[in-house]
Amino acid sequence: MTSVQFTPIGKRNRGKFQVLHSYSAAHLPELNTQRSLFHALKDKHLDPVEMSTFDETEHSIREDALPIAFAREIHKERNTDFENTGLGVKELESIIKSLRADNLNLRLKYKELLNSIQLDDRDIYAENLELKLRLKMMENDMRSNNGNVNTEKNDHTIKMLQKEVAQLKQDNQRLKDAREYEAQKVDDIVNKAREDNRIVEQLEKQMQHEAAKYEDEIHQLQQELSQTESKLISLQKQNDDIIKSRATERDVKSETELRNLIKENSVLTERLADSEHEVKMLSKKLQLHVGALEDGRERISQLEEKNHKLNNQLQKQSRELHDLQFSKNNDFESARNRETQRLQQQVDSLEVEISQCSKRLVEMQKKYDLANEDLSHERMHAENLEKEVNDLEAQLREVKLNQTEVSLRSVKESQDATNEMDKLRRELAEKDIDLEELEVRLVANEKRLDEVLYELKLLDEDYAKVNKINDELKDALYQANEELKELKTHDKNAESDFINELRFKVRQLQEQISDLQDEKDELIANAKEDDRLYKDNVQLVKMVEELQKSLNDLGMSSPEELTQFELNLKRDLADKNQKIKRGDEVIYKLESKLERAELDKKTLENELRLGQREVEILQEDVKALQEELRILRTKLKDSEQVLLMSDDKLLDAKAELKNWIRAEDSMQDELKRLREDLKLSQDTIKVLQEQLQGQKSSEPSPTITDYMEFQLKSTRKELTEARKSIDELKEKHASDIMLAKEDASSKEQTLQLTINDLKNKLLIKSQEHDRIVAESARLASKMSNFHGNLKIAQDYERADFLKNESIYFKQRYRDTHYRAADFEFLYNFAMDKIKKSKFKDDESVKLAKLGLYPGYVIRKEERPQLTFKTLATFVLAAVKLRRRTAQEKLRYNQLLRVKAELDATRLRLKSAL
C-alpha cells in the first residue's frame, strides 16, 4: 500500500490521474512555463569568493601585511679582507639615492593616482546614472508591455530587479570602501617614504657634521705640529748649549755611556721604524676606511635611488590596481582582491626590508663614526710619536756628529751629558709606554674595524637580498601587468557577455510578454470552452456524489471491484480527455486563425497609421496647392485686368487711328477742292489771257486794261498764296501721317508682345491649374479610400472592449484552472483513502470513513497518532487557503465590476451597430 502524500490546494500533481484540464498533455509544459513567468536572475558566472565581505578582505590584507621578523646571528670573529671594505657603504649610499628618486616618483604618482581616482569617481557616477536610467526604462517598458500580465508576477520581477539594484549599490559601496582603503595604504607608503627621506637627510647632516669635525681635528693637529716645531727649535738650542759646555771635558765614562747611548739609539731607531711601519699601516687603514665611507655614501645614494624606483613601481602598481578596481565589474572583484593582497604582501615585505636596511645603515653609521673618532685619536697619537721620534733622531744625529767633541769635554760636561742621557732614557721609556698603549688601541681598533667590515658584509648580503627582491618584484610587476592585460581583455569579454546576457534576458522577457499577449488572445476564443469546462466540472462533482452513493448502494468492498470501477472511470475520463484533446485541436486551429487575424489587424493598423500619416501629408500638400492655386487665380485676375486695360488702350489707339484717317480724308478732300480751285483759277487765267490778247488785238480801252491787270495781279497773288498753303498743308499732312504711323506701329508692337506674354502665362497657369485639379481629385479619391478603411479598422472602443474582455476571461480561466486542480486533488485523496482503509475487504461500511454519509454513525476505531509533519502540512494548507480566500474576495468584487462594465460596453456597441 502506498503512503498518502498531501498536496496543497492549487498545486498540480501530474503523477496522479488528471480529472480536468483545459489543455492536452502536450501543452502542459507550456502552461507550466507560462504560469511561472519570471525567474530570479541567477549570476552563475560569479565566484564563491565574491560572497565574502570587504571587512574580511581587509582583515586578511592586514594579517598578510604584518612585518616579518628576521633573525640574524652575528659572528664576532671572522677573517676580514681589508682590500674590499668600502663596497658596502658605497652601495648603501647608492641605495639611499635610489630610494630618494623612488620617493620623488612616488609623490608624482600619488598625485596622478588622486586624479585618476577622481576621474574614476566620475566614471562610476556616470555608470550608476546610466544603470539607473536603463533600469527606469526597463521598468517603464515592463509596465507598458505587461499592463495585462499578472500583477503578482510583475511585483515579483520588480522586487528581483530592486534586489539587483540594491546589490549593485552594495557592490558600488564596497568598491568605494576598497578604493578608500587603497588610498589610505598609499598614504601610509608615502609617509614611510617621507620617513626614509628624513632618515637619509639626518645621515647626510651627520656625515657633514663629521666632515666638519675632521676638519677641526686637522686644524688642531696643524697647531700641535707648529707647537712641536717650536719645542724642537728650543731643544736644538739647548743641545747646542750642552755641546758647547761639554767641549772642555773629556772622560772615558762619557764614551762608554755614549756607546750605550748609541746602542739605545739604534734600538730606538728600530722601534721607531716599527712604529713608522705601524703608522703607515694605520694610515692605509684610515684611507681604506675613508674609501669605505665614500663607498657607503655611494651605496646610500644607490639605496635612495632604488627606494625611489621601488616607490615609483609601487605607485604605478597601486594606480593600476585602482584602475583595475574601477574598470572591472563585480565578476572580477575576488581576482582583484587576490592580486591586490599578493602585491601588497610583496610591497610590505619590501618596505620591511627597506626599513631594516635603513636601521642597519643607521647602526653602521654610528659604528663608523665611533671608529673614525678612535682612528682620529690614534692618528693624533701616532703623529705626536712620530714627531717626537724625529726629534730624537735629530738629537742622536747631532750627538753622533759631536762624539769627538764629547770625548774632549770635561767631566762636568760628561756628568751633564749623563744627566741628559738619563733624561732621554726616561723620555724614551715614556714613549715606549705610549707605543704600547698605541698598540693596544690599534688592536682594539682593528677589532672594531673587523666588526665594521662584518657589518658591511652583512649590508652587502642585505643589498644582494634587496636586489633579489627587486628582481622578484620586477618579475611580479611584469606578471601583474600581463595579468592586468588579461584581466582587461577578460573584462571586455565579460562585459560583452554581460551585455549579451542582458539582451538575451530582455528578449526572453519580450518573448514571454508576447506569449502572454498570445495567451490573452487565445483566452478570448476559449471563453466559451471555459464555460463548457466549468459546466463539465459541475457535472463531474455531481457524478462524484452519485458515485459515492452508487458505491454505497452497490456495497463495493473488494479491491477487484474497486479496481474495475477505477478502470471504468479512467476509461470514461480518457474518452473525455480525447474529447478535450480534440477540443484543444479545434482551439489551436482557432488560435492560429486568431493569430493570423491579429497579424492582419496589426498590419492593417500599421497601414492605417501610415495611411493617416500620408493623408495628413497629402492634406498639407492639398492646402499648399490650394493656397498656390488661390495665388495663381489672383495673378490670373490681375493679368486679365491688365489684358483688358491693354485691349482698351488698343481700342483707343484704333479709334485715334480712325480719327487720323478721317482727318486725312478731310485733308484729301480739301486738297482736291484746292486743286479744283487752282484749276479753275488757271482756267480763268487762261480765259483772261485770251480775253487780254483779244482786247490787245481789238485795242481795248485803258481802263479795262488797268482793271484786267489789277485783277490779274491779284489773282496771281492769290495763286501764289494758295500754292504756299497747299505746300505747307502737304508737308504738315505728311509729317502728321508719319508720326501717327510710327506711334500706331510702336503701340501695336508693345500690345502684341504683352498679349503674347499674357497668353503664354495664361497657358502655363491653365496647365498648372489642370494639374492641381487632377492632383486634388487623386488626393480626394485617396482620402475617400482611407476614410473607408478607417471606418473598418478605426474602432478604438471595440479594441479596448476586447482587451478588457480578454483580461476578464483570463481571470475566469485562472479560477477554472485552480478549481479543476482542487477537484483533481479531492479525487486523488478519495481514491487513496479508499485504497488505504483499515477495514476488512468484506465490510461495506468502509466508505463511511470518507464522510460519504454524514448522518451515518460508525463504530469507534483506533486512530493513528498525529505527527508533527501532518499537523504542519495541514496548518500550512489552512494558512494558504485563508490567504487565498481573502485575495479571492477582492478579485471576485473586481471581476464583478469588470463584468458590469463589459456588459454595458457590449450593449452600447450592439446598439451602435
GROMACS .gro file of C-alpha atoms in nm, residues 413-785:
model
  373
  413GLU     CA    1  13.013   6.814   3.089
  414SER     CA    2  13.010   6.432   3.093
  415GLN     CA    3  12.807   6.444   3.413
  416ASP     CA    4  12.571   6.684   3.247
  417ALA     CA    5  12.563   6.452   2.950
  418THR     CA    6  12.481   6.156   3.170
  419ASN     CA    7  12.204   6.357   3.326
  420GLU     CA    8  12.081   6.446   2.983
  421MET     CA    9  12.104   6.081   2.874
  422ASP     CA   10  11.909   5.974   3.180
  423LYS     CA   11  11.652   6.230   3.089
  424LEU     CA   12  11.644   6.099   2.734
  425ARG     CA   13  11.612   5.741   2.861
  426ARG     CA   14  11.320   5.840   3.075
  427GLU     CA   15  11.160   6.012   2.780
  428LEU     CA   16  11.220   5.703   2.563
  429ALA     CA   17  11.067   5.482   2.834
  430GLU     CA   18  10.765   5.706   2.840
  431LYS     CA   19  10.749   5.687   2.462
  432ASP     CA   20  10.771   5.307   2.483
  433ILE     CA   21  10.478   5.309   2.722
  434ASP     CA   22  10.287   5.532   2.481
  435LEU     CA   23  10.374   5.299   2.193
  436GLU     CA   24  10.248   5.000   2.389
  437GLU     CA   25   9.923   5.183   2.464
  438LEU     CA   26   9.903   5.276   2.097
  439GLU     CA   27   9.947   4.910   2.000
  440VAL     CA   28   9.668   4.810   2.239
  441ARG     CA   29   9.447   5.075   2.091
  442LEU     CA   30   9.539   4.966   1.742
  443VAL     CA   31   9.442   4.608   1.829
  444ALA     CA   32   9.110   4.735   1.967
  445ASN     CA   33   9.058   4.947   1.658
  446GLU     CA   34   9.139   4.650   1.438
  447LYS     CA   35   8.871   4.451   1.620
  448ARG     CA   36   8.627   4.736   1.570
  449LEU     CA   37   8.724   4.755   1.207
  450ASP     CA   38   8.666   4.380   1.177
  451GLU     CA   39   8.320   4.430   1.325
  452VAL     CA   40   8.253   4.719   1.090
  453LEU     CA   41   8.370   4.514   0.796
  454TYR     CA   42   8.148   4.228   0.907
  455GLU     CA   43   7.855   4.466   0.929
  456LEU     CA   44   7.943   4.595   0.584
  457LYS     CA   45   7.945   4.237   0.458
  458LEU     CA   46   7.603   4.186   0.611
  459LEU     CA   47   7.490   4.502   0.440
  460ASP     CA   48   7.627   4.366   0.113
  461GLU     CA   49   7.430   4.047   0.169
  462ASP     CA   50   7.121   4.253   0.253
  463TYR     CA   51   7.182   4.455  -0.060
  464ALA     CA   52   7.202   4.134  -0.262
  465LYS     CA   53   6.876   4.024  -0.098
  466VAL     CA   54   6.721   4.358  -0.181
  467ASN     CA   55   6.839   4.320  -0.541
  468LYS     CA   56   6.691   3.974  -0.549
  469ILE     CA   57   6.365   4.104  -0.403
  470ASN     CA   58   6.377   4.386  -0.657
  471ASP     CA   59   6.417   4.134  -0.939
  472GLU     CA   60   6.134   3.929  -0.795
  473LEU     CA   61   5.926   4.242  -0.766
  474LYS     CA   62   6.006   4.332  -1.125
  475ASP     CA   63   5.901   3.984  -1.231
  476ALA     CA   64   5.589   4.021  -1.018
  477LEU     CA   65   5.521   4.358  -1.177
  478TYR     CA   66   5.565   4.206  -1.520
  479GLN     CA   67   5.334   3.921  -1.430
  480ALA     CA   68   5.091   4.169  -1.278
  481ASN     CA   69   5.098   4.374  -1.598
  482GLU     CA   70   5.038   4.061  -1.802
  483GLU     CA   71   4.759   3.956  -1.570
  484LEU     CA   72   4.624   4.309  -1.584
  485LYS     CA   73   4.616   4.290  -1.963
  486GLU     CA   74   4.449   3.951  -1.944
  487LEU     CA   75   4.201   4.085  -1.690
  488LYS     CA   76   4.129   4.383  -1.912
  489THR     CA   77   4.062   4.158  -2.208
  490HIS     CA   78   3.864   3.928  -1.984
  491ASP     CA   79   3.679   4.232  -1.853
  492LYS     CA   80   3.588   4.338  -2.204
  493ASN     CA   81   3.475   3.987  -2.290
  494ALA     CA   82   3.282   3.962  -1.966
  495GLU     CA   83   3.125   4.300  -2.026
  496SER     CA   84   3.020   4.195  -2.375
  497ASP     CA   85   2.892   3.865  -2.234
  498PHE     CA   86   2.705   4.055  -1.963
  499ILE     CA   87   2.551   4.288  -2.222
  500ASN     CA   88   2.460   3.992  -2.441
  501GLU     CA   89   2.311   3.817  -2.140
  502LEU     CA   90   2.108   4.126  -2.056
  503ARG     CA   91   1.991   4.149  -2.414
  504PHE     CA   92   1.907   3.781  -2.407
  505LYS     CA   93   1.707   3.831  -2.087
  506VAL     CA   94   1.531   4.128  -2.242
  507ARG     CA   95   1.449   3.918  -2.546
  508GLN     CA   96   1.324   3.643  -2.317
  509LEU     CA   97   1.106   3.893  -2.135
  510GLN     CA   98   0.978   4.026  -2.465
  511GLU     CA   99   0.908   3.674  -2.583
  512GLN     CA  100   0.729   3.599  -2.258
  513ILE     CA  101   0.533   3.920  -2.295
  514SER     CA  102   0.443   3.822  -2.649
  515ASP     CA  103   0.347   3.477  -2.523
  516LEU     CA  104   0.124   3.637  -2.262
  517GLN     CA  105  -0.027   3.856  -2.529
  518ASP     CA  106  -0.092   3.547  -2.739
  519GLU     CA  107  -0.238   3.377  -2.436
  520LYS     CA  108  -0.465   3.675  -2.383
  521ASP     CA  109  -0.577   3.650  -2.743
  522GLU     CA  110  -0.628   3.278  -2.703
  523LEU     CA  111  -0.838   3.330  -2.395
  524ILE     CA  112  -1.085   3.538  -2.593
  525ALA     CA  113  -1.155   3.240  -2.817
  526ASN     CA  114  -1.150   2.992  -2.525
  527ALA     CA  115  -1.415   3.172  -2.320
  528LYS     CA  116  -1.698   2.950  -2.439
  529GLU     CA  117  -1.483   2.641  -2.394
  530ASP     CA  118  -1.407   2.755  -2.035
  531ASP     CA  119  -1.778   2.786  -1.968
  532ARG     CA  120  -1.825   2.436  -2.104
  533LEU     CA  121  -1.542   2.308  -1.885
  534TYR     CA  122  -1.698   2.477  -1.586
  535LYS     CA  123  -2.029   2.302  -1.659
  536ASP     CA  124  -1.836   1.976  -1.700
  537ASN     CA  125  -1.675   2.035  -1.362
  538VAL     CA  126  -2.018   2.087  -1.204
  539GLN     CA  127  -2.144   1.771  -1.371
  540LEU     CA  128  -1.832   1.588  -1.255
  541VAL     CA  129  -1.892   1.697  -0.896
  542LYS     CA  130  -2.246   1.564  -0.926
  543MET     CA  131  -2.106   1.245  -1.076
  544VAL     CA  132  -1.864   1.209  -0.781
  545GLU     CA  133  -2.152   1.246  -0.539
  546GLU     CA  134  -2.359   0.998  -0.739
  547LEU     CA  135  -2.055   0.772  -0.749
  548GLN     CA  136  -2.030   0.781  -0.374
  549LYS     CA  137  -2.399   0.695  -0.340
  550SER     CA  138  -2.366   0.422  -0.601
  551LEU     CA  139  -2.064   0.277  -0.422
  552ASN     CA  140  -2.262   0.266  -0.101
  553ASP     CA  141  -2.563   0.118  -0.279
  554LEU     CA  142  -2.353  -0.135  -0.463
  555GLY     CA  143  -2.161  -0.226  -0.148
  556MET     CA  144  -1.827  -0.246  -0.325
  557SER     CA  145  -1.581  -0.371  -0.072
  558SER     CA  146  -1.346  -0.598  -0.262
  559PRO     CA  147  -1.033  -0.444  -0.421
  560GLU     CA  148  -1.117  -0.617  -0.754
  561GLU     CA  149  -1.445  -0.433  -0.778
  562LEU     CA  150  -1.283  -0.105  -0.684
  563THR     CA  151  -1.010  -0.163  -0.937
  564GLN     CA  152  -1.264  -0.242  -1.204
  565PHE     CA  153  -1.462   0.064  -1.109
  566GLU     CA  154  -1.146   0.273  -1.123
  567LEU     CA  155  -1.058   0.130  -1.464
  568ASN     CA  156  -1.403   0.210  -1.595
  569LEU     CA  157  -1.381   0.557  -1.452
  570LYS     CA  158  -1.038   0.607  -1.603
  571ARG     CA  159  -1.168   0.484  -1.937
  572ASP     CA  160  -1.452   0.732  -1.925
  573LEU     CA  161  -1.218   1.006  -1.828
  574ALA     CA  162  -0.976   0.902  -2.104
  575ASP     CA  163  -1.262   0.938  -2.350
  576LYS     CA  164  -1.331   1.279  -2.208
  577ASN     CA  165  -0.963   1.362  -2.237
  578GLN     CA  166  -0.973   1.260  -2.601
  579LYS     CA  167  -1.268   1.490  -2.646
  580ILE     CA  168  -1.074   1.760  -2.466
  581LYS     CA  169  -0.778   1.698  -2.695
  582ARG     CA  170  -1.000   1.727  -2.999
  583GLY     CA  171  -1.142   2.041  -2.848
  584ASP     CA  172  -0.785   2.164  -2.789
  585GLU     CA  173  -0.703   2.094  -3.153
  586VAL     CA  174  -1.006   2.294  -3.256
  587ILE     CA  175  -0.895   2.563  -3.013
  588TYR     CA  176  -0.545   2.550  -3.159
  589LYS     CA  177  -0.685   2.596  -3.509
  590LEU     CA  178  -0.898   2.881  -3.386
  591GLU     CA  179  -0.596   3.026  -3.211
  592SER     CA  180  -0.392   3.008  -3.530
  593LYS     CA  181  -0.676   3.176  -3.717
  594LEU     CA  182  -0.698   3.434  -3.442
  595GLU     CA  183  -0.324   3.490  -3.460
  596ARG     CA  184  -0.344   3.539  -3.834
  597ALA     CA  185  -0.636   3.774  -3.783
  598GLU     CA  186  -0.437   3.957  -3.518
  599LEU     CA  187  -0.140   3.984  -3.752
  600ASP     CA  188  -0.371   4.110  -4.026
  601LYS     CA  189  -0.515   4.352  -3.774
  602LYS     CA  190  -0.167   4.470  -3.675
  603THR     CA  191  -0.062   4.508  -4.037
  604LEU     CA  192  -0.386   4.690  -4.109
  605GLU     CA  193  -0.329   4.914  -3.810
  606ASN     CA  194   0.025   4.983  -3.929
  607GLU     CA  195  -0.102   5.056  -4.277
  608LEU     CA  196  -0.373   5.267  -4.122
  609ARG     CA  197  -0.121   5.464  -3.922
  610LEU     CA  198   0.096   5.504  -4.230
  611GLY     CA  199  -0.212   5.597  -4.433
  612GLN     CA  200  -0.317   5.851  -4.173
  613ARG     CA  201   0.026   5.998  -4.179
  614GLU     CA  202   0.022   6.002  -4.559
  615VAL     CA  203  -0.327   6.155  -4.551
  616GLU     CA  204  -0.202   6.425  -4.320
  617ILE     CA  205   0.091   6.488  -4.551
  618LEU     CA  206  -0.142   6.492  -4.852
  619GLN     CA  207  -0.380   6.724  -4.673
  620GLU     CA  208  -0.093   6.958  -4.606
  621ASP     CA  209   0.007   6.930  -4.975
  622VAL     CA  210  -0.353   6.996  -5.078
  623LYS     CA  211  -0.365   7.301  -4.854
  624ALA     CA  212  -0.036   7.424  -5.001
  625LEU     CA  213  -0.164   7.360  -5.356
  626GLN     CA  214  -0.492   7.532  -5.279
  627GLU     CA  215  -0.304   7.830  -5.146
  628GLU     CA  216  -0.084   7.830  -5.456
  629LEU     CA  217  -0.395   7.796  -5.676
  630ARG     CA  218  -0.554   8.090  -5.498
  631ILE     CA  219  -0.241   8.296  -5.559
  632LEU     CA  220  -0.239   8.191  -5.925
  633ARG     CA  221  -0.603   8.284  -5.959
  634THR     CA  222  -0.538   8.627  -5.816
  635LYS     CA  223  -0.244   8.663  -6.055
  636LEU     CA  224  -0.469   8.545  -6.339
  637LYS     CA  225  -0.731   8.801  -6.248
  638ASP     CA  226  -0.464   9.070  -6.239
  639SER     CA  227  -0.331   8.960  -6.576
  640GLU     CA  228  -0.684   8.958  -6.719
  641GLN     CA  229  -0.737   9.307  -6.589
  642VAL     CA  230  -0.406   9.412  -6.743
  643LEU     CA  231  -0.514   9.245  -7.067
  644LEU     CA  232  -0.846   9.428  -7.060
  645MET     CA  233  -0.667   9.754  -6.999
  646SER     CA  234  -0.434   9.680  -7.287
  647ASP     CA  235  -0.735   9.596  -7.505
  648ASP     CA  236  -0.892   9.926  -7.409
  649LYS     CA  237  -0.572  10.102  -7.496
  650LEU     CA  238  -0.562   9.919  -7.826
  651LEU     CA  239  -0.921  10.021  -7.899
  652ASP     CA  240  -0.837  10.379  -7.811
  653ALA     CA  241  -0.537  10.363  -8.041
  654LYS     CA  242  -0.754  10.218  -8.319
  655ALA     CA  243  -1.014  10.492  -8.262
  656GLU     CA  244  -0.741  10.753  -8.267
  657LEU     CA  245  -0.605  10.598  -8.586
  658LYS     CA  246  -0.952  10.612  -8.740
  659ASN     CA  247  -0.973  10.978  -8.643
  660TRP     CA  248  -0.636  11.036  -8.804
  661ILE     CA  249  -0.763  10.857  -9.113
  662ARG     CA  250  -1.077  11.073  -9.115
  663ALA     CA  251  -0.866  11.384  -9.072
  664GLU     CA  252  -0.651  11.265  -9.360
  665ASP     CA  253  -0.958  11.207  -9.577
  666SER     CA  254  -1.087  11.553  -9.494
  667MET     CA  255  -0.750  11.692  -9.577
  668GLN     CA  256  -0.751  11.499  -9.904
  669ASP     CA  257  -1.094  11.645  -9.984
  670GLU     CA  258  -0.975  11.989  -9.901
  671LEU     CA  259  -0.669  11.930 -10.116
  672LYS     CA  260  -0.890  11.815 -10.402
  673ARG     CA  261  -1.105  12.125 -10.352
  674LEU     CA  262  -0.797  12.345 -10.356
  675ARG     CA  263  -0.674  12.171 -10.669
  676GLU     CA  264  -1.009  12.227 -10.828
  677ASP     CA  265  -0.997  12.592 -10.722
  678LEU     CA  266  -0.647  12.612 -10.863
  679LYS     CA  267  -0.761  12.451 -11.183
  680LEU     CA  268  -1.050  12.696 -11.204
  681SER     CA  269  -0.813  12.983 -11.138
  682GLN     CA  270  -0.584  12.858 -11.411
  683ASP     CA  271  -0.877  12.831 -11.647
  684THR     CA  272  -0.983  13.177 -11.550
  685ILE     CA  273  -0.632  13.300 -11.608
  686LYS     CA  274  -0.625  13.132 -11.945
  687VAL     CA  275  -0.961  13.287 -12.025
  688LEU     CA  276  -0.844  13.624 -11.911
  689GLN     CA  277  -0.523  13.590 -12.109
  690GLU     CA  278  -0.725  13.503 -12.415
  691GLN     CA  279  -0.952  13.796 -12.346
  692LEU     CA  280  -0.649  14.011 -12.293
  693GLN     CA  281  -0.494  13.905 -12.616
  694GLY     CA  282  -0.828  13.961 -12.786
  695GLN     CA  283  -0.854  14.300 -12.631
  696LYS     CA  284  -0.497  14.375 -12.728
  697SER     CA  285  -0.583  14.289 -13.074
  698SER     CA  286  -0.901  14.491 -13.053
  699GLU     CA  287  -0.722  14.758 -12.858
  700PRO     CA  288  -0.934  14.784 -12.556
  701SER     CA  289  -0.966  15.092 -12.354
  702PRO     CA  290  -0.701  15.167 -12.092
  703THR     CA  291  -0.950  15.149 -11.808
  704ILE     CA  292  -1.039  14.793 -11.888
  705THR     CA  293  -0.673  14.713 -11.934
  706ASP     CA  294  -0.584  14.851 -11.599
  707TYR     CA  295  -0.869  14.673 -11.443
  708MET     CA  296  -0.765  14.348 -11.608
  709GLU     CA  297  -0.403  14.390 -11.499
  710PHE     CA  298  -0.506  14.470 -11.146
  711GLN     CA  299  -0.730  14.165 -11.141
  712LEU     CA  300  -0.453  13.955 -11.293
  713LYS     CA  301  -0.207  14.068 -11.027
  714SER     CA  302  -0.448  13.997 -10.750
  715THR     CA  303  -0.526  13.656 -10.896
  716ARG     CA  304  -0.160  13.573 -10.928
  717LYS     CA  305  -0.102  13.681 -10.573
  718GLU     CA  306  -0.384  13.461 -10.450
  719LEU     CA  307  -0.245  13.177 -10.659
  720THR     CA  308   0.097  13.205 -10.503
  721GLU     CA  309  -0.055  13.217 -10.154
  722ALA     CA  310  -0.274  12.917 -10.233
  723ARG     CA  311   0.028  12.726 -10.358
  724LYS     CA  312   0.222  12.809 -10.042
  725SER     CA  313  -0.064  12.699  -9.822
  726ILE     CA  314  -0.101  12.381 -10.028
  727ASP     CA  315   0.269  12.306  -9.984
  728GLU     CA  316   0.252  12.374  -9.612
  729LEU     CA  317  -0.055  12.153  -9.579
  730LYS     CA  318   0.118  11.877  -9.773
  731GLU     CA  319   0.426  11.890  -9.550
  732LYS     CA  320   0.220  11.902  -9.233
  733HIS     CA  321  -0.004  11.623  -9.354
  734ALA     CA  322   0.294  11.407  -9.445
  735SER     CA  323   0.464  11.467  -9.109
  736ASP     CA  324   0.142  11.400  -8.919
  737ILE     CA  325   0.086  11.079  -9.114
  738MET     CA  326   0.440  10.962  -9.042
  739LEU     CA  327   0.411  11.034  -8.668
  740ALA     CA  328   0.071  10.865  -8.649
  741LYS     CA  329   0.202  10.556  -8.833
  742GLU     CA  330   0.509  10.534  -8.610
  743ASP     CA  331   0.307  10.575  -8.291
  744ALA     CA  332   0.050  10.324  -8.406
  745SER     CA  333   0.318  10.067  -8.504
  746SER     CA  334   0.505  10.107  -8.172
  747LYS     CA  335   0.184  10.073  -7.971
  748GLU     CA  336   0.078   9.779  -8.180
  749GLN     CA  337   0.410   9.604  -8.122
  750THR     CA  338   0.408   9.662  -7.745
  751LEU     CA  339   0.047   9.550  -7.719
  752GLN     CA  340   0.123   9.242  -7.928
  753LEU     CA  341   0.418   9.148  -7.703
  754THR     CA  342   0.204   9.199  -7.394
  755ILE     CA  343  -0.072   8.989  -7.541
  756ASN     CA  344   0.174   8.710  -7.628
  757ASP     CA  345   0.324   8.712  -7.278
  758LEU     CA  346  -0.015   8.708  -7.118
  759LYS     CA  347  -0.125   8.426  -7.346
  760ASN     CA  348   0.183   8.221  -7.252
  761LYS     CA  349   0.127   8.287  -6.882
  762LEU     CA  350  -0.236   8.204  -6.918
  763LEU     CA  351  -0.146   7.879  -7.093
  764ILE     CA  352   0.104   7.786  -6.819
  765LYS     CA  353  -0.138   7.872  -6.543
  766SER     CA  354  -0.414   7.681  -6.711
  767GLN     CA  355  -0.189   7.375  -6.740
  768GLU     CA  356  -0.086   7.409  -6.377
  769HIS     CA  357  -0.448   7.455  -6.280
  770ASP     CA  358  -0.539   7.139  -6.465
  771ARG     CA  359  -0.256   6.952  -6.291
  772ILE     CA  360  -0.364   7.081  -5.948
  773VAL     CA  361  -0.721   6.986  -6.020
  774ALA     CA  362  -0.611   6.636  -6.122
  775GLU     CA  363  -0.389   6.605  -5.811
  776SER     CA  364  -0.674   6.728  -5.593
  777ALA     CA  365  -0.904   6.472  -5.749
  778ARG     CA  366  -0.647   6.196  -5.690
  779LEU     CA  367  -0.595   6.305  -5.329
  780ALA     CA  368  -0.966   6.328  -5.276
  781SER     CA  369  -1.011   5.973  -5.407
  782LYS     CA  370  -0.724   5.851  -5.189
  783MET     CA  371  -0.867   6.025  -4.883
  784SER     CA  372  -1.202   5.870  -4.955
  785ASN     CA  373  -1.036   5.528  -4.971
   0.00000   0.00000   0.00000
